[in-house]
PDB file of C-alpha atoms in Angstrom:
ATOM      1  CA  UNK K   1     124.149  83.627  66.606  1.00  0.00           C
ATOM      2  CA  UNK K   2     120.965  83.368  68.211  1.00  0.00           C
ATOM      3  CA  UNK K   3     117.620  83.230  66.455  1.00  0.00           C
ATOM      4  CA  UNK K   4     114.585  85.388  67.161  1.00  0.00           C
ATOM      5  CA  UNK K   5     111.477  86.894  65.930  1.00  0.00           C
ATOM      6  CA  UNK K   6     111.655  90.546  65.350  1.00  0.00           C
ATOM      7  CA  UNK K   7     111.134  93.175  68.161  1.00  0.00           C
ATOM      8  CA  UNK K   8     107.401  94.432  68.799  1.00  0.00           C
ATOM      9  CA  UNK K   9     107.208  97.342  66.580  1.00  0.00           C
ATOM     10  CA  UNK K  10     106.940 100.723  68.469  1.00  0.00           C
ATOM     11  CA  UNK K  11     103.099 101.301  68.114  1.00  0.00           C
ATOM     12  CA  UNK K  12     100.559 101.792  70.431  1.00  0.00           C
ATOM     13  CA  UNK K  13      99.301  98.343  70.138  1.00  0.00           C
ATOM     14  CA  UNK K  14     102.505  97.473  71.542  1.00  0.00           C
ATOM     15  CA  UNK K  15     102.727  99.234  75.125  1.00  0.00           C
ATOM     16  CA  UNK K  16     100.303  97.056  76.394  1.00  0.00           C
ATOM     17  CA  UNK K  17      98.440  98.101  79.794  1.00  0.00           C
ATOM     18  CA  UNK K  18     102.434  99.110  81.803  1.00  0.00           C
ATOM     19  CA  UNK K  19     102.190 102.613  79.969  1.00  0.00           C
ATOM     20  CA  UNK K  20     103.762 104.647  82.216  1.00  0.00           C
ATOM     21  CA  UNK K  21     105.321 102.796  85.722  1.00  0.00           C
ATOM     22  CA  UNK K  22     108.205 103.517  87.949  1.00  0.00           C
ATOM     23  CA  UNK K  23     109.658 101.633  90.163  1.00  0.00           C
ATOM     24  CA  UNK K  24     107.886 101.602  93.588  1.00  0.00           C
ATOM     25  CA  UNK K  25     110.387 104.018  95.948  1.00  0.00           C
ATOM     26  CA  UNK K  26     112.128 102.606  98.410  1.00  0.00           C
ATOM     27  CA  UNK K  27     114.231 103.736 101.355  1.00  0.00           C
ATOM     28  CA  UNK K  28     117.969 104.111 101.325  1.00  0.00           C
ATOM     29  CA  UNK K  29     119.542 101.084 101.270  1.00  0.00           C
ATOM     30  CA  UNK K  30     122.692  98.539 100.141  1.00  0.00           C
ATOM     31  CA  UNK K  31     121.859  95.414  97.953  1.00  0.00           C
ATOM     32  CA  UNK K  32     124.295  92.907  96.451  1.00  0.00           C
ATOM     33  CA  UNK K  33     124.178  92.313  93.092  1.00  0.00           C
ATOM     34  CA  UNK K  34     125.683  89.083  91.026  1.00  0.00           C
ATOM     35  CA  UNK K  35     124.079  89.481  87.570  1.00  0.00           C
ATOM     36  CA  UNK K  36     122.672  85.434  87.592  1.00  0.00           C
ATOM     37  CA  UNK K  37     126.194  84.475  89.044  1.00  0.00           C
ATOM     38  CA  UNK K  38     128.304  86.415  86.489  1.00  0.00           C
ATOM     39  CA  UNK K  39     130.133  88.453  89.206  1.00  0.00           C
ATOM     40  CA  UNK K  40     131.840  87.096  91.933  1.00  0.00           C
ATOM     41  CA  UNK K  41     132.362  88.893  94.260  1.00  0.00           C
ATOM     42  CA  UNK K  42     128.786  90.826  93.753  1.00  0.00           C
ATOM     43  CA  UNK K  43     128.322  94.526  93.612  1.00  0.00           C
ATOM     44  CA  UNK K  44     127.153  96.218  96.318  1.00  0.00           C
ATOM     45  CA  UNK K  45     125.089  99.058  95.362  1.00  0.00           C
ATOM     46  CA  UNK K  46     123.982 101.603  97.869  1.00  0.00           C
ATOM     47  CA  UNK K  47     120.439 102.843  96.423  1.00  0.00           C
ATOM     48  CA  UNK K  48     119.048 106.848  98.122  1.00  0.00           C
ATOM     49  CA  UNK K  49     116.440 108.579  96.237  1.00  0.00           C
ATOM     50  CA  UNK K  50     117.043 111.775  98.238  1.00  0.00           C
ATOM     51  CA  UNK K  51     118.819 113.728  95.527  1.00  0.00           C
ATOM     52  CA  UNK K  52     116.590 112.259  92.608  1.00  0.00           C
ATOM     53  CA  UNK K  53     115.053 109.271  90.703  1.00  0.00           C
ATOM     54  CA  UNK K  54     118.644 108.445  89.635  1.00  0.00           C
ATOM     55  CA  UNK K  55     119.377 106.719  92.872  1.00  0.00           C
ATOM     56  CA  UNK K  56     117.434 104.117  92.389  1.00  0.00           C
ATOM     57  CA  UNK K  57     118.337 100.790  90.672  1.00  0.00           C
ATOM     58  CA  UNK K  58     116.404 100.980  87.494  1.00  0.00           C
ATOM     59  CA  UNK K  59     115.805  97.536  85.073  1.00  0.00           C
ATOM     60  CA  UNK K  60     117.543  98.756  81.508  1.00  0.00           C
ATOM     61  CA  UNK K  61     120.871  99.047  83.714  1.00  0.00           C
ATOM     62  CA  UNK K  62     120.507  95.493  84.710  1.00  0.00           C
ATOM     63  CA  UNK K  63     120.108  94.119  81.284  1.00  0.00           C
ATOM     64  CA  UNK K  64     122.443  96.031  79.799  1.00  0.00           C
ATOM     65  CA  UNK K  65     125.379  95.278  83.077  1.00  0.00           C
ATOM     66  CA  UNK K  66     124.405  91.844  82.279  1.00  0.00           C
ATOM     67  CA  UNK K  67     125.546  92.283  78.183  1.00  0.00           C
ATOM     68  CA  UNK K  68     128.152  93.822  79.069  1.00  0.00           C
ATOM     69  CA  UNK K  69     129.614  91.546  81.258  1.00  0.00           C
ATOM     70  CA  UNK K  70     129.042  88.514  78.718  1.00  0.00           C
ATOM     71  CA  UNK K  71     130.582  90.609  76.170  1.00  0.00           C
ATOM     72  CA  UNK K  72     133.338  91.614  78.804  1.00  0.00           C
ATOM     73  CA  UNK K  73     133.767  95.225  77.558  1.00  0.00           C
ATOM     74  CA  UNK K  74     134.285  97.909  80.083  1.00  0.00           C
ATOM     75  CA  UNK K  75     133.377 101.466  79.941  1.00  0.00           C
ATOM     76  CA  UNK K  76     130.374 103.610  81.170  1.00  0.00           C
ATOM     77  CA  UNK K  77     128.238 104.603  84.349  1.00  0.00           C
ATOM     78  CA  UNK K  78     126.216 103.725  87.254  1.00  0.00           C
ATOM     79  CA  UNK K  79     125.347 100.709  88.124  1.00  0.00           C
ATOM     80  CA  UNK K  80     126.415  99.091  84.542  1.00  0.00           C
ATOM     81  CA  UNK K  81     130.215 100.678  84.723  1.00  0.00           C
ATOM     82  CA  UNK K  82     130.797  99.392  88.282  1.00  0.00           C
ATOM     83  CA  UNK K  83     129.179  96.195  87.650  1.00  0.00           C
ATOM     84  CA  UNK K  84     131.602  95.810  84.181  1.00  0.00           C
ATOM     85  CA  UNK K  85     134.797  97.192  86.430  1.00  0.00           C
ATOM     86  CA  UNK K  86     134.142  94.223  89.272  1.00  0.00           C
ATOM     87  CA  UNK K  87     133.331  91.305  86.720  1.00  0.00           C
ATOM     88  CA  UNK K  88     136.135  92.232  83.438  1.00  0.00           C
ATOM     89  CA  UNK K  89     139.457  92.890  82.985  1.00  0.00           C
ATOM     90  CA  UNK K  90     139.685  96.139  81.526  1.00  0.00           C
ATOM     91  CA  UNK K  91     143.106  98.020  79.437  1.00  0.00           C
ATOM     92  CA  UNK K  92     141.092 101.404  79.934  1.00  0.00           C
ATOM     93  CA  UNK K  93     139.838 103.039  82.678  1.00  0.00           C
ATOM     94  CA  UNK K  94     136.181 103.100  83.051  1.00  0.00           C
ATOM     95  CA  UNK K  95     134.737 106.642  83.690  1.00  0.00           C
ATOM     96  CA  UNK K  96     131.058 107.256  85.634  1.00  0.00           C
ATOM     97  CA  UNK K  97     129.234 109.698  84.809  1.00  0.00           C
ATOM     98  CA  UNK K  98     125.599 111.454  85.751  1.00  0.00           C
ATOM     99  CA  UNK K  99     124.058 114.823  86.741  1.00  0.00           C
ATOM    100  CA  UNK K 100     126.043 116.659  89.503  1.00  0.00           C
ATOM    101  CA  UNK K 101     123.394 115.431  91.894  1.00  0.00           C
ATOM    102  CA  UNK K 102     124.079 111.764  91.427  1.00  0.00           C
ATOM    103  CA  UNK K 103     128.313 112.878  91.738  1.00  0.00           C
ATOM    104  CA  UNK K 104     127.970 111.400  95.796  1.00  0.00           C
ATOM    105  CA  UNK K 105     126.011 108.625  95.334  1.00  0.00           C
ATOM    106  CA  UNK K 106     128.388 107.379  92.602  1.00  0.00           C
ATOM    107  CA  UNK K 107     131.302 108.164  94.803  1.00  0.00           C
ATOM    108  CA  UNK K 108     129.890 105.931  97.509  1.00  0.00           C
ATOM    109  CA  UNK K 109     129.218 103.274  95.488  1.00  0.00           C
ATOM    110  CA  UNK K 110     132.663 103.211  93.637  1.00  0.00           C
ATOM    111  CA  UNK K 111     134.655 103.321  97.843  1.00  0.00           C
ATOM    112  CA  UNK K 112     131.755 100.591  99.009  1.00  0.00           C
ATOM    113  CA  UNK K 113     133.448  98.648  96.223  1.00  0.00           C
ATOM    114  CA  UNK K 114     136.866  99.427  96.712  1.00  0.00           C
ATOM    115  CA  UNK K 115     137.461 101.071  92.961  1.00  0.00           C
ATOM    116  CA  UNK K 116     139.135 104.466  92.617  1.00  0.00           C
ATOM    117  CA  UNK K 117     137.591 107.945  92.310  1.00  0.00           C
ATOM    118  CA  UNK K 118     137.834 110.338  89.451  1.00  0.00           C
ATOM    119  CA  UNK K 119     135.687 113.470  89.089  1.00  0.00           C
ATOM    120  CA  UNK K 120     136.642 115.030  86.110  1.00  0.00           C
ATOM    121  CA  UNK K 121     138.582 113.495  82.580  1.00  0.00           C
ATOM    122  CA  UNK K 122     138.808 114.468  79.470  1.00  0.00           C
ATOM    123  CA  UNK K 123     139.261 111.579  76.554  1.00  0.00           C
ATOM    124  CA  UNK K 124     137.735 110.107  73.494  1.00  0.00           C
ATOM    125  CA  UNK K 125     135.851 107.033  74.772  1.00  0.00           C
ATOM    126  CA  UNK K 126     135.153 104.295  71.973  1.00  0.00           C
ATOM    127  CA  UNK K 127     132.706 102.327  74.037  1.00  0.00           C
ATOM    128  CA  UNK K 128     129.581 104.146  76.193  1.00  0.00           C
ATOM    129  CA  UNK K 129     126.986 102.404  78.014  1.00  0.00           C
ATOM    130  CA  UNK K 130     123.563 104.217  78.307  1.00  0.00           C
ATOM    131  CA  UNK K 131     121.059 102.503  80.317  1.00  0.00           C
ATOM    132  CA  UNK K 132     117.242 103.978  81.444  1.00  0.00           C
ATOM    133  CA  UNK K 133     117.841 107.499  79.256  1.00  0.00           C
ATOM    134  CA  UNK K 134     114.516 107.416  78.014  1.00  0.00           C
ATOM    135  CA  UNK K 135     112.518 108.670  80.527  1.00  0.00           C
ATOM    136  CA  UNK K 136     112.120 112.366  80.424  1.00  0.00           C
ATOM    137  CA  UNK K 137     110.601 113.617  76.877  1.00  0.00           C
ATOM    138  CA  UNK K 138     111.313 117.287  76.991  1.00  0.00           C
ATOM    139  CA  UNK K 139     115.492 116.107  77.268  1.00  0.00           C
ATOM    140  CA  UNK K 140     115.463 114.271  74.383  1.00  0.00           C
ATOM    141  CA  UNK K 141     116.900 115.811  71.772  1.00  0.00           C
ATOM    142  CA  UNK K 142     119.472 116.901  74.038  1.00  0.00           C
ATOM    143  CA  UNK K 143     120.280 112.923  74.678  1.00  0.00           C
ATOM    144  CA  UNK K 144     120.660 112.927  71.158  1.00  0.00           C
ATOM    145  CA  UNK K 145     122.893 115.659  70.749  1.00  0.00           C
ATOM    146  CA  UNK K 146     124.608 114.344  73.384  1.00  0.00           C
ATOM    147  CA  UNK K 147     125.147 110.631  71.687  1.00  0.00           C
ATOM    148  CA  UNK K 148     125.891 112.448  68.402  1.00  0.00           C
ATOM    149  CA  UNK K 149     128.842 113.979  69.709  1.00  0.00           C
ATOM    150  CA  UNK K 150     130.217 111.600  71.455  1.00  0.00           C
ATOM    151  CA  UNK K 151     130.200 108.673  68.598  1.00  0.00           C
ATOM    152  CA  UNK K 152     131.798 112.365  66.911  1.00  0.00           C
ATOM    153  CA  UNK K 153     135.150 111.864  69.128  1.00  0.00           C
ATOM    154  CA  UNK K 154     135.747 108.272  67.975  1.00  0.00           C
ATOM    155  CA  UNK K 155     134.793 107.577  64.405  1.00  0.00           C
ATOM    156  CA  UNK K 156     134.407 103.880  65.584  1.00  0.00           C
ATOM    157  CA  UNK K 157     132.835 104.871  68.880  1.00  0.00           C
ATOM    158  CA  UNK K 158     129.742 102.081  69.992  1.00  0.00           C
ATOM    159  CA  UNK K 159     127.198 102.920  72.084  1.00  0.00           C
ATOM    160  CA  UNK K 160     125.467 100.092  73.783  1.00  0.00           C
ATOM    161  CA  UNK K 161     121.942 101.247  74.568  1.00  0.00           C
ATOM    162  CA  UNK K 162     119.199  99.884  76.651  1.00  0.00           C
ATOM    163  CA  UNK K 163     115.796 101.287  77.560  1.00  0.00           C
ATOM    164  CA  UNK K 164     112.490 100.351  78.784  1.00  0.00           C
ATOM    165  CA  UNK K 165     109.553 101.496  76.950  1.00  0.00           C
ATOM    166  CA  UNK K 166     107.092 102.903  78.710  1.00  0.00           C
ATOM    167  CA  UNK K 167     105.499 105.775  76.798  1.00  0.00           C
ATOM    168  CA  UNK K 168     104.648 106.889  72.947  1.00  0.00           C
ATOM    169  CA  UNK K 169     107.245 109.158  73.063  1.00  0.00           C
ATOM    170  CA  UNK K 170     109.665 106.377  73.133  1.00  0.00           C
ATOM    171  CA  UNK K 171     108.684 105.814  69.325  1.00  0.00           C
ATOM    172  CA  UNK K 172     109.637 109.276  68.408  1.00  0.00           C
ATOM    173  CA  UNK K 173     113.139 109.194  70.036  1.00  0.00           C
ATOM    174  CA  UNK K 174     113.854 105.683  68.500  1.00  0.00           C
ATOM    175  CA  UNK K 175     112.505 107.008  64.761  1.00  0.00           C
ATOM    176  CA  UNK K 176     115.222 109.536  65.464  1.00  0.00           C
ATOM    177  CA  UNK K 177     118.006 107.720  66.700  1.00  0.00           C
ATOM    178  CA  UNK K 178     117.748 105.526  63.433  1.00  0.00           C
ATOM    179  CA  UNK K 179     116.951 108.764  61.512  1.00  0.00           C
ATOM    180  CA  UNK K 180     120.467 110.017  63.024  1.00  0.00           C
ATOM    181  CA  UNK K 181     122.448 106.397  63.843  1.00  0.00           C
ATOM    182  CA  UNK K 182     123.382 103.077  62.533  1.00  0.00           C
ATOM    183  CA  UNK K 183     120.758 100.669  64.932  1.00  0.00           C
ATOM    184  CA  UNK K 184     121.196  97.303  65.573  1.00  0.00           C
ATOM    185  CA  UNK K 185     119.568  95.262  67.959  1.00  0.00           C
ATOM    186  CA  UNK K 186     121.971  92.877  70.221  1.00  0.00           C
ATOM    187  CA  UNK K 187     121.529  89.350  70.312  1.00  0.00           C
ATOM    188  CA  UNK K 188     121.179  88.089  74.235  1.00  0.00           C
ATOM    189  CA  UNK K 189     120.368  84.566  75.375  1.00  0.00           C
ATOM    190  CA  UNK K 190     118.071  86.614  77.437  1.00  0.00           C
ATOM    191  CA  UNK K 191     116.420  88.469  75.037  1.00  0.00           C
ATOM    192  CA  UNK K 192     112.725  86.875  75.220  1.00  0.00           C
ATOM    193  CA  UNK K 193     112.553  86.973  78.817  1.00  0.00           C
ATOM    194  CA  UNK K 194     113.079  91.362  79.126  1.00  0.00           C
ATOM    195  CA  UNK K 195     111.588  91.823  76.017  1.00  0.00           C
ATOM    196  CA  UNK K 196     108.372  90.869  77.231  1.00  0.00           C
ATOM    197  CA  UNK K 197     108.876  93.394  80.296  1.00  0.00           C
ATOM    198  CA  UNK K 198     109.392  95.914  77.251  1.00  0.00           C
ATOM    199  CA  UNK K 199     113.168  96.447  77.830  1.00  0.00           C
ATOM    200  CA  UNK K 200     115.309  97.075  74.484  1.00  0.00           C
ATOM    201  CA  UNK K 201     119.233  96.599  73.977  1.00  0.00           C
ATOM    202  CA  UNK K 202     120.607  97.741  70.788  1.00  0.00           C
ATOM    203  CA  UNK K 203     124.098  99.552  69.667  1.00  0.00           C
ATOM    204  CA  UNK K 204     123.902 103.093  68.263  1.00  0.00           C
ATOM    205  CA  UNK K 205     126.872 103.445  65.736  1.00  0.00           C
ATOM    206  CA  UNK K 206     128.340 106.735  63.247  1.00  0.00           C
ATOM    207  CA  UNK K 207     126.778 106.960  60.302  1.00  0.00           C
ATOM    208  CA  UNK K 208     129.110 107.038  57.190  1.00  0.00           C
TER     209      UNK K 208
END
Protein backbone atom coordinates (compact mmCIF):
# COMPACT_ATOMS: atom_id res chain seq x y z
CA UNK A 1 0.00 0.00 0.00
CA UNK A 2 1.20 3.29 -0.73
CA UNK A 3 1.93 5.98 1.82
CA UNK A 4 0.66 9.55 1.79
CA UNK A 5 -0.20 12.57 3.68
CA UNK A 6 -3.83 13.23 4.00
CA UNK A 7 -5.91 15.05 1.27
CA UNK A 8 -6.15 19.02 1.53
CA UNK A 9 -9.17 19.45 3.56
CA UNK A 10 -12.14 21.02 1.62
CA UNK A 11 -11.82 24.69 2.91
CA UNK A 12 -11.42 27.73 1.28
CA UNK A 13 -7.83 27.94 2.07
CA UNK A 14 -7.59 25.04 -0.05
CA UNK A 15 -8.92 26.12 -3.66
CA UNK A 16 -6.09 28.11 -4.15
CA UNK A 17 -6.26 30.92 -7.02
CA UNK A 18 -7.95 27.90 -10.03
CA UNK A 19 -11.48 28.62 -8.39
CA UNK A 20 -13.55 28.19 -11.07
CA UNK A 21 -11.73 27.06 -14.75
CA UNK A 22 -12.86 25.06 -17.67
CA UNK A 23 -11.13 23.72 -20.07
CA UNK A 24 -10.27 26.16 -22.93
CA UNK A 25 -12.92 24.99 -25.97
CA UNK A 26 -11.69 23.56 -28.71
CA UNK A 27 -12.94 22.56 -32.15
CA UNK A 28 -14.19 19.15 -33.09
CA UNK A 29 -11.66 16.87 -33.27
CA UNK A 30 -10.09 13.00 -32.84
CA UNK A 31 -7.14 12.46 -30.34
CA UNK A 32 -5.48 9.17 -29.37
CA UNK A 33 -5.27 8.35 -26.06
CA UNK A 34 -2.76 5.62 -24.27
CA UNK A 35 -3.17 6.43 -20.55
CA UNK A 36 1.07 6.70 -19.99
CA UNK A 37 1.32 3.49 -22.24
CA UNK A 38 -1.35 1.42 -20.41
CA UNK A 39 -3.43 0.87 -23.61
CA UNK A 40 -2.21 -0.46 -26.60
CA UNK A 41 -3.80 0.06 -29.08
CA UNK A 42 -4.87 3.80 -27.79
CA UNK A 43 -8.34 5.16 -27.74
CA UNK A 44 -9.37 7.33 -30.15
CA UNK A 45 -11.73 9.78 -28.86
CA UNK A 46 -13.62 12.06 -31.14
CA UNK A 47 -14.14 15.37 -28.91
CA UNK A 48 -17.47 18.11 -30.42
CA UNK A 49 -18.73 20.57 -28.03
CA UNK A 50 -21.72 21.30 -30.29
CA UNK A 51 -24.35 19.52 -28.23
CA UNK A 52 -22.74 20.55 -24.77
CA UNK A 53 -19.72 20.78 -22.38
CA UNK A 54 -19.90 16.95 -22.21
CA UNK A 55 -18.04 16.56 -25.42
CA UNK A 56 -15.12 17.59 -24.32
CA UNK A 57 -12.33 15.48 -22.71
CA UNK A 58 -12.42 16.61 -19.16
CA UNK A 59 -9.25 15.71 -16.49
CA UNK A 60 -11.26 13.58 -13.55
CA UNK A 61 -12.07 11.04 -16.54
CA UNK A 62 -8.44 10.69 -17.21
CA UNK A 63 -7.43 9.91 -13.73
CA UNK A 64 -10.00 7.88 -12.99
CA UNK A 65 -9.59 5.69 -16.86
CA UNK A 66 -6.14 5.52 -15.65
CA UNK A 67 -7.32 3.62 -12.01
CA UNK A 68 -9.32 1.78 -13.61
CA UNK A 69 -7.22 0.32 -15.97
CA UNK A 70 -4.46 -0.52 -13.20
CA UNK A 71 -7.15 -2.00 -11.25
CA UNK A 72 -8.47 -3.72 -14.54
CA UNK A 73 -12.20 -3.46 -13.65
CA UNK A 74 -14.61 -2.67 -16.36
CA UNK A 75 -17.84 -0.92 -16.19
CA UNK A 76 -19.04 2.74 -16.74
CA UNK A 77 -19.12 5.73 -19.32
CA UNK A 78 -17.45 8.07 -21.57
CA UNK A 79 -14.23 8.30 -22.02
CA UNK A 80 -13.34 6.05 -18.74
CA UNK A 81 -15.76 2.94 -19.97
CA UNK A 82 -14.24 2.88 -23.48
CA UNK A 83 -10.85 3.42 -22.29
CA UNK A 84 -11.46 0.25 -19.53
CA UNK A 85 -13.30 -1.87 -22.58
CA UNK A 86 -9.95 -1.37 -25.00
CA UNK A 87 -7.24 -1.96 -22.17
CA UNK A 88 -9.19 -5.11 -19.76
CA UNK A 89 -10.67 -8.15 -20.20
CA UNK A 90 -14.03 -7.86 -19.03
CA UNK A 91 -16.90 -11.06 -17.98
CA UNK A 92 -19.62 -8.17 -18.13
CA UNK A 93 -20.58 -5.94 -20.56
CA UNK A 94 -19.72 -2.41 -19.99
CA UNK A 95 -22.71 0.02 -20.44
CA UNK A 96 -22.20 4.08 -21.42
CA UNK A 97 -24.21 6.23 -20.29
CA UNK A 98 -24.92 10.32 -20.38
CA UNK A 99 -27.69 12.87 -21.13
CA UNK A 100 -29.61 12.12 -24.40
CA UNK A 101 -27.51 14.84 -25.97
CA UNK A 102 -24.19 13.13 -25.50
CA UNK A 103 -26.24 9.52 -26.93
CA UNK A 104 -24.26 10.40 -30.68
CA UNK A 105 -21.17 11.40 -29.59
CA UNK A 106 -20.86 8.22 -27.48
CA UNK A 107 -22.06 6.20 -30.39
CA UNK A 108 -19.25 7.57 -32.52
CA UNK A 109 -16.76 7.04 -30.25
CA UNK A 110 -17.74 3.37 -29.33
CA UNK A 111 -17.83 2.50 -33.91
CA UNK A 112 -14.37 4.77 -34.15
CA UNK A 113 -13.23 2.04 -31.78
CA UNK A 114 -14.74 -0.85 -33.16
CA UNK A 115 -16.91 -1.85 -29.78
CA UNK A 116 -20.62 -2.61 -30.06
CA UNK A 117 -23.64 -0.33 -29.56
CA UNK A 118 -26.34 -0.59 -26.99
CA UNK A 119 -28.89 2.16 -26.27
CA UNK A 120 -30.97 0.98 -23.72
CA UNK A 121 -30.37 -2.05 -20.72
CA UNK A 122 -31.72 -2.73 -17.82
CA UNK A 123 -29.39 -4.58 -14.96
CA UNK A 124 -27.97 -4.24 -11.54
CA UNK A 125 -24.40 -2.98 -12.13
CA UNK A 126 -21.92 -3.69 -9.10
CA UNK A 127 -19.20 -1.43 -10.37
CA UNK A 128 -19.95 2.47 -11.76
CA UNK A 129 -17.44 4.87 -12.76
CA UNK A 130 -18.33 8.62 -12.28
CA UNK A 131 -15.85 10.98 -13.49
CA UNK A 132 -16.22 15.21 -13.70
CA UNK A 133 -20.02 15.06 -11.93
CA UNK A 134 -19.29 17.87 -9.88
CA UNK A 135 -19.72 20.65 -11.87
CA UNK A 136 -23.20 21.96 -11.87
CA UNK A 137 -24.46 22.89 -8.13
CA UNK A 138 -28.16 23.21 -8.62
CA UNK A 139 -27.99 19.04 -9.88
CA UNK A 140 -26.55 17.93 -6.99
CA UNK A 141 -28.68 16.38 -4.91
CA UNK A 142 -30.08 14.77 -7.81
CA UNK A 143 -26.37 13.13 -8.42
CA UNK A 144 -26.87 11.96 -5.12
CA UNK A 145 -30.09 10.48 -5.44
CA UNK A 146 -28.92 9.14 -8.34
CA UNK A 147 -25.67 7.28 -6.64
CA UNK A 148 -27.99 6.30 -3.75
CA UNK A 149 -30.01 4.23 -5.84
CA UNK A 150 -27.84 2.72 -7.75
CA UNK A 151 -25.35 1.32 -4.83
CA UNK A 152 -29.49 0.39 -3.80
CA UNK A 153 -29.55 -2.37 -6.76
CA UNK A 154 -26.37 -4.13 -5.61
CA UNK A 155 -25.89 -4.24 -1.88
CA UNK A 156 -22.09 -4.57 -2.72
CA UNK A 157 -22.29 -2.08 -5.56
CA UNK A 158 -18.73 0.35 -5.69
CA UNK A 159 -18.68 3.44 -7.12
CA UNK A 160 -15.34 4.71 -8.17
CA UNK A 161 -15.52 8.50 -8.10
CA UNK A 162 -13.31 11.20 -9.34
CA UNK A 163 -13.74 14.96 -9.43
CA UNK A 164 -11.90 18.10 -9.73
CA UNK A 165 -12.52 20.73 -7.27
CA UNK A 166 -13.08 23.81 -8.43
CA UNK A 167 -15.69 25.61 -6.33
CA UNK A 168 -17.01 25.81 -2.46
CA UNK A 169 -19.81 23.99 -3.35
CA UNK A 170 -17.70 21.01 -3.88
CA UNK A 171 -17.37 20.91 0.08
CA UNK A 172 -21.04 20.71 0.53
CA UNK A 173 -21.61 17.78 -1.92
CA UNK A 174 -18.58 15.84 -0.43
CA UNK A 175 -19.97 16.58 3.45
CA UNK A 176 -22.97 14.86 1.95
CA UNK A 177 -21.74 12.06 0.15
CA UNK A 178 -19.95 10.98 3.49
CA UNK A 179 -23.10 12.12 5.37
CA UNK A 180 -24.98 9.50 2.95
CA UNK A 181 -21.86 6.89 1.85
CA UNK A 182 -19.04 4.85 3.06
CA UNK A 183 -15.81 7.23 1.54
CA UNK A 184 -12.60 6.09 1.00
CA UNK A 185 -9.96 7.64 -0.78
CA UNK A 186 -7.97 5.29 -3.45
CA UNK A 187 -4.46 4.80 -3.23
CA UNK A 188 -2.70 5.71 -6.86
CA UNK A 189 1.03 5.81 -7.56
CA UNK A 190 -0.16 8.98 -9.09
CA UNK A 191 -1.83 10.45 -6.45
CA UNK A 192 0.61 13.54 -5.61
CA UNK A 193 0.98 14.56 -9.04
CA UNK A 194 -3.34 15.28 -9.71
CA UNK A 195 -3.79 16.08 -6.36
CA UNK A 196 -1.96 19.13 -6.66
CA UNK A 197 -4.16 20.02 -9.89
CA UNK A 198 -7.07 19.49 -7.22
CA UNK A 199 -8.41 16.23 -8.76
CA UNK A 200 -9.92 13.61 -6.11
CA UNK A 201 -10.46 9.69 -6.58
CA UNK A 202 -12.27 7.97 -3.91
CA UNK A 203 -14.98 4.91 -3.81
CA UNK A 204 -18.51 5.69 -2.60
CA UNK A 205 -19.86 2.41 -0.93
CA UNK A 206 -23.67 1.32 0.92
CA UNK A 207 -23.86 2.16 4.15
CA UNK A 208 -24.86 -0.72 6.56
Amino acid sequence: MFSHPPSPEFSPLAIGQDFTPLPTYKAASTTSINFSDLLEPSLKLHEDLKSGCGGQLWPAGMVLAQQMLRLELGAGGGLVGLGVALGCTVDNVIYLTDQENMLSLMVQNINLNALQSQEIVQQKPNIILAADCVYFEPAFPLLLTTLQQLLDLCEDAVIYFCFKKRRRADMLFMRKSRKMFVVQEIEDVDREKFSREGLFLYTFRRKA
